[in-house]
Short mmCIF file of C-alpha atoms and ligand atoms in Angstrom, two decimals:
data_model
loop_
_atom_site.label_atom_id
_atom_site.label_comp_id
_atom_site.label_asym_id
_atom_site.label_seq_id
_atom_site.Cartn_x
_atom_site.Cartn_y
_atom_site.Cartn_z
CA MET D 167 302.15 -25.28 54.94
CA THR D 168 299.34 -25.93 56.79
CA LYS D 169 295.74 -24.20 56.21
CA ALA D 170 294.69 -21.86 58.68
CA PRO D 171 291.34 -21.23 59.26
CA PHE D 172 292.19 -18.99 61.71
CA TRP D 173 292.20 -16.16 59.06
CA THR D 174 288.69 -17.43 57.40
CA SER D 175 284.99 -15.65 58.27
CA LYS D 176 282.65 -18.22 60.18
CA ARG D 177 280.38 -17.26 57.21
CA VAL D 178 282.87 -18.88 54.62
CA LEU D 179 283.64 -22.02 57.01
CA GLU D 180 279.80 -22.55 57.09
CA LEU D 181 279.42 -21.95 53.57
CA GLU D 182 279.05 -25.16 50.91
CA GLU D 183 281.52 -25.07 47.50
CA SER D 184 279.67 -24.40 44.82
CA GLN D 185 279.00 -28.56 43.67
CA THR D 186 278.98 -27.58 39.63
CA LEU D 187 282.04 -25.23 39.62
CA ALA D 188 284.16 -28.14 42.19
CA MET D 189 283.06 -30.66 39.98
CA ALA D 190 284.53 -29.10 36.36
CA ALA D 191 287.90 -27.49 38.47
CA ARG D 192 288.35 -31.60 39.30
CA SER D 193 287.36 -32.81 35.44
CA ARG D 194 289.58 -30.21 34.22
CA ALA D 195 292.93 -31.13 36.47
CA LEU D 196 291.88 -34.39 36.02
CA ALA D 197 292.55 -33.39 32.07
CA GLU D 198 295.55 -31.77 32.46
CA GLN D 199 297.37 -34.49 34.78
CA GLY D 200 296.66 -36.00 30.80
CA ILE D 201 293.45 -38.34 31.47
CA GLU D 202 290.83 -37.66 29.08
CA ILE D 203 287.10 -37.05 30.97
CA ILE D 204 284.31 -36.32 29.08
CA ASN D 205 282.24 -33.34 31.31
CA LEU D 206 279.24 -33.26 31.80
CA SER D 207 279.49 -31.63 35.27
CA LEU D 208 278.65 -27.38 33.76
CA GLY D 209 276.38 -26.10 32.46
CA GLU D 210 277.71 -24.47 29.91
CA PRO D 211 276.31 -23.93 25.91
CA ASP D 212 279.62 -25.07 24.18
CA PHE D 213 278.65 -22.93 21.41
CA ASP D 214 280.91 -19.40 20.84
CA THR D 215 279.66 -15.85 21.02
CA PRO D 216 277.54 -14.93 17.88
CA ASP D 217 279.58 -13.27 15.06
CA HIS D 218 276.94 -10.24 14.95
CA ILE D 219 277.28 -9.77 19.34
CA LYS D 220 281.51 -10.30 18.96
CA ALA D 221 281.53 -7.63 16.96
CA ALA D 222 280.11 -5.31 18.89
CA ALA D 223 282.39 -6.02 21.58
CA CYS D 224 284.83 -5.32 18.89
CA ARG D 225 283.15 -1.42 17.92
CA ALA D 226 282.86 -0.52 21.68
CA VAL D 227 286.38 -1.42 22.05
CA GLU D 228 287.70 1.60 19.40
CA ASP D 229 285.13 3.60 20.27
CA ASN D 230 286.46 3.24 23.21
CA TYR D 231 283.45 2.53 25.88
CA SER D 232 286.13 2.52 28.32
CA HIS D 233 284.86 4.35 30.73
CA TYR D 234 282.63 3.28 34.45
CA THR D 235 279.48 2.91 33.34
CA PRO D 236 275.67 4.35 35.66
CA VAL D 237 275.54 1.35 38.66
CA ALA D 238 272.48 -0.55 36.98
CA GLY D 239 274.29 -0.66 33.70
CA TYR D 240 273.80 1.62 30.61
CA ALA D 241 271.13 3.22 30.17
CA ASP D 242 269.93 2.04 26.33
CA LEU D 243 270.46 -1.42 27.25
CA ARG D 244 267.93 -0.80 30.10
CA GLN D 245 265.63 0.62 27.64
CA ALA D 246 266.38 -2.86 25.14
CA VAL D 247 264.93 -4.98 28.51
CA CYS D 248 261.84 -2.90 29.12
CA HIS D 249 261.28 -3.10 25.34
CA LYS D 250 261.65 -7.05 26.01
CA MET D 251 259.48 -6.95 29.09
CA SER D 252 256.51 -5.30 27.91
CA HIS D 253 257.06 -7.27 24.38
CA GLU D 254 257.55 -10.61 25.45
CA LEU D 255 255.24 -10.76 28.78
CA GLY D 256 253.32 -7.24 28.87
CA TRP D 257 255.14 -6.17 31.50
CA ASN D 258 255.16 -2.26 31.44
CA VAL D 259 258.25 -1.37 33.50
CA GLY D 260 260.74 1.97 32.94
CA PRO D 261 264.81 1.78 33.43
CA ALA D 262 264.58 2.49 36.78
CA GLN D 263 263.80 -0.85 37.46
CA VAL D 264 265.94 -2.88 35.54
CA VAL D 265 269.92 -3.69 36.95
CA PHE D 266 272.80 -5.28 35.18
CA SER D 267 275.06 -7.23 36.82
CA THR D 268 278.31 -9.45 37.10
CA GLY D 269 275.67 -12.35 35.77
CA ALA D 270 272.51 -13.55 36.40
CA LYS D 271 274.59 -15.28 39.66
CA GLN D 272 275.66 -11.27 40.91
CA SER D 273 271.83 -10.12 40.22
CA LEU D 274 269.74 -13.42 42.30
CA ILE D 275 272.21 -11.54 45.78
CA ASN D 276 271.87 -8.86 44.75
CA VAL D 277 267.64 -9.18 44.95
CA LEU D 278 268.75 -11.97 48.30
CA LEU D 279 270.56 -9.76 49.74
CA SER D 280 268.19 -6.33 49.05
CA VAL D 281 264.85 -8.52 50.68
CA LEU D 282 265.88 -10.31 53.00
CA ASN D 283 266.62 -10.73 56.82
CA PRO D 284 268.27 -12.72 58.70
CA GLY D 285 265.37 -16.07 59.81
CA ASP D 286 263.29 -15.25 56.88
CA GLU D 287 262.07 -18.34 55.11
CA VAL D 288 262.82 -19.01 51.54
CA LEU D 289 260.66 -21.52 49.35
CA LEU D 290 263.08 -23.75 47.58
CA PRO D 291 261.23 -25.67 45.04
CA ALA D 292 263.45 -28.47 44.44
CA PRO D 293 265.50 -30.07 42.83
CA TYR D 294 266.72 -26.54 43.18
CA TRP D 295 269.22 -24.46 41.04
CA VAL D 296 273.12 -25.28 43.12
CA SER D 297 273.73 -21.78 44.13
CA TYR D 298 270.15 -20.62 45.66
CA ALA D 299 270.94 -22.59 48.84
CA GLY D 300 274.15 -21.00 49.45
CA MET D 301 272.97 -17.69 48.47
CA ILE D 302 269.80 -17.63 51.03
CA GLN D 303 272.50 -18.98 53.68
CA MET D 304 274.80 -15.63 52.76
CA ALA D 305 271.90 -13.63 53.35
CA GLU D 306 271.47 -15.64 56.68
CA ALA D 307 268.01 -16.72 55.93
CA LYS D 308 266.78 -20.57 55.94
CA ALA D 309 265.13 -22.33 52.65
CA VAL D 310 262.73 -24.24 52.99
CA VAL D 311 262.60 -26.72 50.19
CA VAL D 312 259.57 -28.53 48.94
CA VAL D 313 260.18 -31.69 46.79
CA GLY D 314 258.52 -31.99 43.28
CA SER D 315 257.85 -35.59 42.77
CA PRO D 316 259.74 -37.24 39.89
CA ALA D 317 255.97 -38.75 38.82
CA ASN D 318 255.17 -34.98 38.13
CA GLY D 319 258.44 -34.73 36.36
CA TYR D 320 259.70 -32.58 38.94
CA LYS D 321 257.19 -29.95 39.16
CA VAL D 322 256.12 -28.22 42.75
CA LEU D 323 251.92 -28.35 42.71
CA PRO D 324 250.81 -25.42 44.19
CA GLU D 325 248.73 -27.12 46.98
CA GLN D 326 252.51 -28.20 48.57
CA LEU D 327 253.40 -24.78 48.43
CA GLU D 328 251.09 -23.81 50.43
CA ALA D 329 251.30 -26.22 52.36
CA ALA D 330 255.04 -25.28 53.50
CA ILE D 331 254.06 -20.73 54.11
CA THR D 332 254.32 -19.95 57.15
CA PRO D 333 254.00 -16.11 59.05
CA LYS D 334 258.12 -16.22 58.01
CA THR D 335 257.38 -17.08 54.89
CA ARG D 336 259.28 -13.72 52.64
CA LEU D 337 260.45 -15.04 49.30
CA LEU D 338 259.76 -18.25 46.84
CA LEU D 339 262.68 -18.57 44.41
CA TYR D 340 263.26 -20.97 41.30
CA SER D 341 264.27 -21.09 38.35
CA SER D 342 261.87 -22.19 34.55
CA PRO D 343 262.70 -23.71 32.77
CA CYS D 344 264.43 -25.82 35.67
CA ASN D 345 267.73 -26.28 35.96
CA PRO D 346 268.70 -29.27 36.73
CA SER D 347 265.61 -30.93 36.07
CA GLY D 348 265.15 -29.30 32.88
CA ALA D 349 260.86 -28.93 34.25
CA ALA D 350 258.89 -26.04 32.50
CA TYR D 351 256.23 -24.68 33.98
CA HIS D 352 253.34 -23.29 31.74
CA ALA D 353 251.07 -20.89 32.06
CA GLU D 354 248.26 -22.66 33.23
CA GLU D 355 250.63 -23.96 36.37
CA LEU D 356 251.97 -21.25 37.28
CA GLY D 357 248.34 -19.63 36.77
CA ALA D 358 248.05 -22.43 40.29
CA TRP D 359 251.05 -20.81 41.93
CA ALA D 360 249.57 -17.55 41.69
CA GLU D 361 246.41 -18.35 42.72
CA VAL D 362 247.98 -19.50 46.56
CA LEU D 363 250.00 -16.85 46.47
CA ARG D 364 247.26 -14.02 46.55
CA ARG D 365 246.02 -15.04 49.10
CA HIS D 366 249.84 -14.40 50.52
CA PRO D 367 250.60 -10.96 49.44
CA GLY D 368 253.33 -10.96 51.67
CA ILE D 369 255.75 -13.22 49.40
CA LEU D 370 258.33 -11.65 46.89
CA VAL D 371 258.37 -14.09 44.36
CA VAL D 372 261.88 -14.46 42.27
CA SER D 373 261.60 -16.07 38.37
CA ASP D 374 264.52 -17.08 37.69
CA GLU D 375 264.72 -16.85 33.42
CA ILE D 376 267.78 -17.76 32.34
CA TYR D 377 267.01 -20.87 30.20
CA GLU D 378 264.43 -19.08 28.69
CA HIS D 379 265.63 -19.43 24.68
CA ILE D 380 266.49 -23.11 26.15
CA ARG D 381 262.62 -24.78 25.58
CA PHE D 382 261.85 -27.16 22.99
CA GLU D 383 258.09 -27.43 23.57
CA GLY D 384 254.96 -24.73 23.88
CA THR D 385 256.30 -20.79 24.50
CA HIS D 386 258.31 -19.27 27.78
CA ALA D 387 255.30 -18.19 30.20
CA SER D 388 256.59 -15.66 33.38
CA ILE D 389 254.30 -15.40 36.58
CA VAL D 390 254.27 -11.94 36.25
CA GLN D 391 252.10 -12.57 33.15
CA GLN D 392 249.26 -13.66 36.48
CA GLU D 393 246.89 -11.38 37.71
CA GLY D 394 248.40 -9.36 40.68
CA MET D 395 251.86 -10.64 40.29
CA LYS D 396 253.33 -7.93 38.51
CA ASP D 397 254.19 -5.68 41.70
CA ARG D 398 255.69 -8.55 43.67
CA THR D 399 258.31 -10.34 40.93
CA VAL D 400 261.18 -10.48 40.13
CA VAL D 401 262.33 -11.62 37.04
CA VAL D 402 265.99 -12.78 37.03
CA ASN D 403 267.46 -13.60 33.16
CA GLY D 404 271.14 -12.95 32.00
CA MET D 405 273.46 -13.42 28.16
CA SER D 406 274.92 -16.91 29.45
CA LYS D 407 272.80 -20.16 28.42
CA GLY D 408 270.54 -17.90 25.13
CA TYR D 409 273.25 -16.31 23.86
CA ALA D 410 276.33 -18.46 24.53
CA MET D 411 278.62 -15.63 26.53
CA THR D 412 278.81 -17.48 29.69
CA GLY D 413 282.23 -15.78 30.30
CA TRP D 414 280.80 -12.28 29.50
CA ARG D 415 278.98 -12.21 32.89
CA LEU D 416 276.66 -10.23 32.03
CA GLY D 417 272.99 -11.11 33.98
CA PHE D 418 269.81 -9.03 34.61
CA ALA D 419 267.45 -8.28 37.61
CA VAL D 420 263.42 -6.50 36.98
CA ALA D 421 261.85 -5.57 39.97
CA PRO D 422 259.54 -3.65 41.62
CA PRO D 423 261.54 0.26 41.75
CA GLU D 424 262.38 -0.04 45.83
CA ILE D 425 264.24 -3.44 45.50
CA ALA D 426 265.97 -2.38 42.00
CA GLU D 427 266.59 0.90 44.30
CA ALA D 428 268.57 -1.33 47.00
CA CYS D 429 270.14 -4.06 44.12
CA VAL D 430 271.94 -0.87 43.55
CA LYS D 431 272.87 0.56 46.11
CA LEU D 432 274.50 -3.36 47.16
CA GLN D 433 276.30 -2.91 43.35
CA GLY D 434 277.39 0.48 44.46
CA GLN D 435 279.50 -0.92 47.34
CA TYR D 436 280.80 -3.89 46.01
CA THR D 437 281.06 -4.48 42.96
CA SER D 438 280.23 -1.03 40.69
CA ALA D 439 278.70 -1.67 37.48
CA THR D 440 279.71 -4.26 35.02
CA CYS D 441 281.96 -4.16 31.89
CA SER D 442 281.40 -1.72 29.88
CA ILE D 443 282.31 -3.48 26.56
CA ALA D 444 280.34 -6.08 27.44
CA GLN D 445 276.68 -4.69 28.02
CA ARG D 446 277.94 -3.21 24.53
CA ALA D 447 277.64 -6.52 23.46
CA ALA D 448 274.18 -7.28 25.22
CA LEU D 449 272.83 -4.50 24.09
CA ALA D 450 273.52 -5.89 20.42
CA ALA D 451 272.39 -9.24 21.87
CA LEU D 452 268.97 -8.33 23.06
CA SER D 453 268.31 -5.89 19.77
CA GLY D 454 269.83 -8.18 17.11
CA THR D 455 268.36 -11.49 15.30
CA MET D 456 267.21 -14.26 17.57
CA GLU D 457 268.33 -16.79 14.58
CA PRO D 458 271.44 -17.84 16.58
CA THR D 459 269.60 -18.75 19.44
CA TYR D 460 267.20 -21.08 17.29
CA ARG D 461 270.14 -22.55 15.79
CA MET D 462 271.67 -23.32 19.39
CA ARG D 463 268.02 -24.77 20.52
CA GLU D 464 267.23 -26.38 17.79
CA ALA D 465 271.08 -28.11 19.12
CA PHE D 466 270.04 -29.17 22.55
CA ARG D 467 266.90 -30.13 21.60
CA GLN D 468 268.90 -32.56 18.89
CA ARG D 469 271.14 -33.74 21.69
CA ARG D 470 268.77 -34.06 24.93
CA ASP D 471 267.14 -36.08 22.44
CA LEU D 472 270.45 -38.41 21.75
CA PHE D 473 271.41 -38.70 25.41
CA TYR D 474 267.79 -39.15 26.55
CA GLN D 475 267.62 -42.11 24.31
CA ALA D 476 271.03 -43.64 24.65
CA LEU D 477 270.32 -43.85 28.32
CA GLN D 478 266.86 -45.45 28.34
CA GLY D 479 266.13 -48.58 29.44
CA LEU D 480 270.02 -48.74 31.37
CA TYR D 481 268.92 -50.80 34.85
CA GLY D 482 268.19 -48.34 37.59
CA TRP D 483 267.87 -45.01 35.96
CA GLU D 484 264.67 -42.93 36.02
CA CYS D 485 264.71 -40.04 33.92
CA PRO D 486 261.71 -37.80 33.19
CA LEU D 487 262.57 -36.21 29.12
CA PRO D 488 263.39 -32.48 30.22
CA GLN D 489 261.55 -29.21 28.91
CA GLY D 490 264.47 -26.92 28.70
CA ALA D 491 267.30 -26.19 29.81
CA PHE D 492 270.42 -28.71 29.04
CA TYR D 493 270.85 -31.08 31.80
CA LEU D 494 269.74 -34.75 32.49
CA PHE D 495 268.07 -35.13 36.23
CA PRO D 496 267.96 -39.07 36.43
CA ARG D 497 266.27 -40.90 40.18
CA ILE D 498 269.69 -43.07 39.94
CA SER D 499 268.96 -44.48 44.30
CA ASP D 500 268.69 -47.80 42.77
CA TRP D 501 272.36 -48.18 41.89
CA PHE D 502 273.29 -47.14 45.34
CA ASN D 503 273.30 -51.51 46.59
CA LEU D 504 276.23 -52.08 43.86
CA PRO D 505 279.27 -53.07 44.92
CA TRP D 506 282.66 -50.78 43.79
CA ARG D 507 285.45 -51.03 45.69
CA GLY D 508 283.95 -53.76 48.00
CA GLU D 509 281.54 -51.42 49.43
CA PRO D 510 278.10 -50.34 48.10
CA LEU D 511 278.08 -47.46 46.13
CA GLY D 512 275.72 -45.92 49.09
CA HIS D 513 275.40 -42.46 47.84
CA ALA D 514 274.67 -40.33 44.55
CA GLU D 515 278.34 -38.35 45.95
CA ARG D 516 279.80 -41.66 45.36
CA VAL D 517 277.62 -42.32 42.15
CA ALA D 518 279.82 -39.47 41.25
CA GLU D 519 282.59 -40.41 41.95
CA PHE D 520 282.51 -43.94 40.56
CA LEU D 521 281.26 -42.30 37.46
CA LEU D 522 284.48 -40.20 37.06
CA GLU D 523 287.09 -42.61 38.19
CA GLU D 524 285.30 -45.71 36.26
CA ALA D 525 284.13 -43.73 33.16
CA ARG D 526 285.95 -40.79 33.45
CA VAL D 527 282.54 -38.96 32.88
CA ALA D 528 281.91 -36.06 34.91
CA THR D 529 278.42 -35.32 36.87
CA VAL D 530 277.17 -33.49 40.32
CA ALA D 531 275.17 -35.52 42.96
CA GLY D 532 271.76 -34.27 43.16
CA ASP D 533 273.10 -33.73 46.60
CA ALA D 534 273.62 -29.85 45.72
CA PHE D 535 270.50 -29.98 44.37
CA GLY D 536 268.27 -30.82 47.32
CA CYS D 537 267.61 -34.24 45.88
CA PRO D 538 270.43 -37.09 47.22
CA ASP D 539 268.46 -39.87 45.00
CA CYS D 540 269.25 -38.33 42.07
CA LEU D 541 272.51 -36.76 39.33
CA ARG D 542 272.77 -34.33 37.16
CA LEU D 543 274.07 -34.56 33.90
CA SER D 544 274.89 -31.83 31.66
CA THR D 545 273.45 -31.79 27.87
CA ALA D 546 274.99 -29.09 26.95
CA SER D 547 278.56 -31.49 24.96
CA SER D 548 278.45 -32.58 21.32
CA GLU D 549 276.39 -35.56 19.59
CA ASP D 550 279.66 -37.62 20.05
CA LYS D 551 280.97 -36.64 23.36
CA LEU D 552 277.50 -37.63 24.42
CA LEU D 553 277.14 -41.02 22.50
CA GLU D 554 280.69 -41.70 24.45
CA ALA D 555 279.94 -40.20 27.98
CA ALA D 556 276.88 -42.55 27.26
CA ARG D 557 278.38 -46.19 25.97
CA ARG D 558 280.98 -45.50 28.89
CA ILE D 559 278.21 -44.79 31.87
CA ARG D 560 276.98 -48.07 30.15
CA THR D 561 279.54 -50.19 30.54
CA ALA D 562 280.37 -48.97 33.69
CA ILE D 563 276.92 -49.81 35.19
CA GLU D 564 276.47 -53.26 33.97
CA GLU D 565 280.71 -54.11 35.06
CA ARG D 566 279.02 -53.37 38.36
CA LEU D 567 275.78 -55.18 38.47
CA VAL D 568 277.32 -58.08 36.93
CA GLU D 569 279.48 -57.89 40.37
CA HIS D 570 276.86 -57.83 42.52
CA ARG D 571 274.99 -60.63 40.88
CA VAL D 572 277.37 -63.11 40.83
CA GLY D 573 278.74 -61.14 44.80
N1 LIG C 1459 269.76 -18.97 36.86
C1 LIG C 1459 270.57 -20.22 37.44
C2 LIG C 1459 269.41 -21.50 36.60
C3 LIG C 1459 271.44 -20.80 36.32
O1 LIG C 1459 271.46 -22.04 35.40
C4 LIG C 1459 272.59 -20.54 35.78
C5 LIG C 1459 273.98 -20.52 35.21
N2 LIG C 1459 275.56 -20.63 36.14
C6 LIG C 1459 273.27 -18.77 36.93
C7 LIG C 1459 271.32 -18.86 37.52
C8 LIG C 1459 273.81 -17.90 36.40
O2 LIG C 1459 274.79 -17.31 35.66
P1 LIG C 1459 275.39 -16.41 34.88
O3 LIG C 1459 275.65 -15.85 35.98
O4 LIG C 1459 276.35 -16.95 34.12
O5 LIG C 1459 274.83 -14.90 34.71
N1 LIG C 1460 274.74 -22.21 35.67
C1 LIG C 1460 276.04 -23.27 35.19
C2 LIG C 1460 275.49 -25.07 36.64
O1 LIG C 1460 274.76 -24.81 36.95
C3 LIG C 1460 276.64 -23.26 35.70
C4 LIG C 1460 278.28 -23.75 36.87
C5 LIG C 1460 278.04 -22.50 37.41
O2 LIG C 1460 277.80 -20.79 37.90
O3 LIG C 1460 277.11 -22.82 39.33
O4 LIG C 1460 275.94 -25.42 35.69
#
């Protein structure tokens, strides 16, 4: 049967597929054909959900938590988030400002659709997380990309932000620690951003803090802690990364009251509340021991160090040491001249293709994150797999190098 774009909306035809999910699907398809792939495309903890959280979910099933919950989530769960915000960020919010959704992904799109009008501009520090661009497009707004320099660990400077602001700027959207660069902004750096923003009171900030627990130095800092930012910041967070709960699909937004209300209105029309059982599990996660999270963080740190070291010195590999999250994001544009199948590798998407075919390692091209000179490799894999992936990448590149020099 031929494909019938007739039925597909312009909105979807124009939308890019999520490159992280697309690479993960390709890698799964190859694995199903019996081709062994080391999948470093998807940023997903390979740990299982901690036992005390699973036990809470089992109890919830037994106790018949099987009905619709309030759209924003159970009151006690939202209260747990209020406690977390006040305790950790010094931000006193009420439960009406907290909205739970089906993953931080939904929290983000809820907020964007609640705030943006067609033609509004969104400041997008790059590298940015892949889905921000698609979400901005779905909201019919315009992304204004501000690229951080690799020499500055990919962090965007306040003067770069200021230079990109126009009368149409409505929102600033970023993650810290950052997926994909691993950059984690310090309080002083966020203070400098806040100083710029205080001169532009019409800009709302969406701070994606889903990697807050996967930070390898210092403590987590949020822009909401900065002077004048509490009434104009939305903090998005979730259970996927810090609690190894990707499949449970739970995220939350903490927002000024009218934005929280708008998110509830939207969500009430298309997904209602997220799963009742997952919410009971999230309550156990947020109010229980953090020991498993800290253990996972230590494992992620060791993996980062191991993988980072294993690839140091490789031809054309320029990679800042990530301060958080679980990705390496090297600049690899020096590889573009290397020959493969009769022509130069050319661009990052072809490099990702080459690594998949020749090294059997799945990665994601930097284009998806606003940095076409780069490549993203997830470090959320076992140490053995990471070492093997590094060995294979090295061999594949060194072979190309030999051909290049001979040719
Ligand atoms: N923000 C960032 C920066 C992420 O890396 C992810 C991971 N997919 C998400 C949001 C969404 O997470 P989830 O929907 O699994 O909660
Ligand atoms: N956050 C992960 C990543 O960036 C999961 C994939 C996704 O949700 O797109 O790879």
